[in-house]
Amino acid sequence: EVQLVESGGGLVQPGGSLRLSCAASGFTFSSYEMNWVRQAPGKGLEWVSYISSSGSSIYYADSVKGRFTISRDNAKNSLYLQMNSLRAEDTAVYYCASGETGAFDYWGQGTLVTVSS
Amino acid sequence: DIRMTQSPSSLSASVGDRVTITCRASQGISSYLAWYQQKPGKVPKLLIFAASTLQSGVPSRFSGSGSGTDFTLTISSLQPEDVATYYCQKYNSAPYTFGQGAKLEIK
């Protein structure tokens, strides 16, 4: 069974940093592209970042470019999102997502990031 | 970047009704279009990929159509458990933009 489990969320002050993790199991992690998607309270889904299976291709939404860094460790079946210079508008539930179809077949349960003083 | 616009943003229908939600891309995306269902307090669930391919386990009352810039999600006979927000998403190339969502309620 495919499982994606996010961790690392919490309360952080504006300008602060946080590192999210996503632990994958039940599939060959090293063969799958991975994404981060976020959802602000009461709002819609926003794609945040993508990383290819090898880590050689990376993309970001304009809203996080230059502040967030996506990475992966295929030996540890783990995906990461380093978030720096956090703003109030980064407050959201962050999901890791992947799939076999090209779309996002698999989603984690999400981790809540709250940016507030 | 390509924008994804859904309509309507919210709708109310009766059990058994046929429901249609549309999604328009600002540029052509071939058939790289997915539909997701998100029930209140739950994680998004993939319903349809490649514009019209039903994900395994999704009830056959859901269907998708379209290509290029105009896409449709149809529920042939609305059920109470279909209350949710529905999102379209392009995935031909980054950014993998979502539509703003369509909130479906039961009358």
Short mmCIF file of C-alpha atoms in Angstrom, two decimals, chain B residues 13-51:
data_model
loop_
_atom_site.label_atom_id
_atom_site.label_comp_id
_atom_site.label_asym_id
_atom_site.label_seq_id
_atom_site.Cartn_x
_atom_site.Cartn_y
_atom_site.Cartn_z
CA ALA B 13 -28.22 20.25 -7.19
CA SER B 14 -30.67 17.58 -6.16
CA VAL B 15 -29.92 13.91 -5.66
CA GLY B 16 -30.21 12.17 -9.01
CA ASP B 17 -29.44 15.29 -11.03
CA ARG B 18 -26.87 15.43 -13.78
CA VAL B 19 -24.12 17.85 -12.78
CA THR B 20 -21.53 19.46 -15.04
CA ILE B 21 -18.45 21.45 -14.06
CA THR B 22 -16.26 23.07 -16.67
CA CYS B 23 -12.57 23.92 -16.70
CA ARG B 24 -10.93 26.20 -19.22
CA ALA B 25 -7.19 26.52 -19.83
CA SER B 26 -5.85 29.83 -21.10
CA GLN B 27 -3.69 27.90 -23.60
CA GLY B 28 -3.94 24.42 -25.05
CA ILE B 29 -2.84 21.56 -22.79
CA SER B 30 -3.79 18.62 -25.02
CA SER B 31 -5.35 16.05 -22.66
CA TYR B 32 -3.06 16.68 -19.67
CA LEU B 33 -5.97 17.47 -17.41
CA ALA B 34 -6.88 15.88 -14.09
CA TRP B 35 -9.93 16.21 -11.85
CA TYR B 36 -9.80 15.86 -8.06
CA GLN B 37 -12.48 15.56 -5.42
CA GLN B 38 -11.91 16.97 -1.95
CA LYS B 39 -14.50 16.24 0.69
CA PRO B 40 -14.64 18.52 3.74
CA GLY B 41 -11.66 17.92 6.01
CA LYS B 42 -10.20 15.27 3.73
CA VAL B 43 -7.26 14.85 1.40
CA PRO B 44 -7.81 15.46 -2.34
CA LYS B 45 -8.57 12.34 -4.35
CA LEU B 46 -7.77 11.80 -8.03
CA LEU B 47 -10.94 11.09 -10.00
CA ILE B 48 -9.93 11.45 -13.63
CA PHE B 49 -6.63 11.81 -15.48
CA ALA B 50 -5.80 12.33 -19.14
CA ALA B 51 -9.04 14.35 -19.34
#
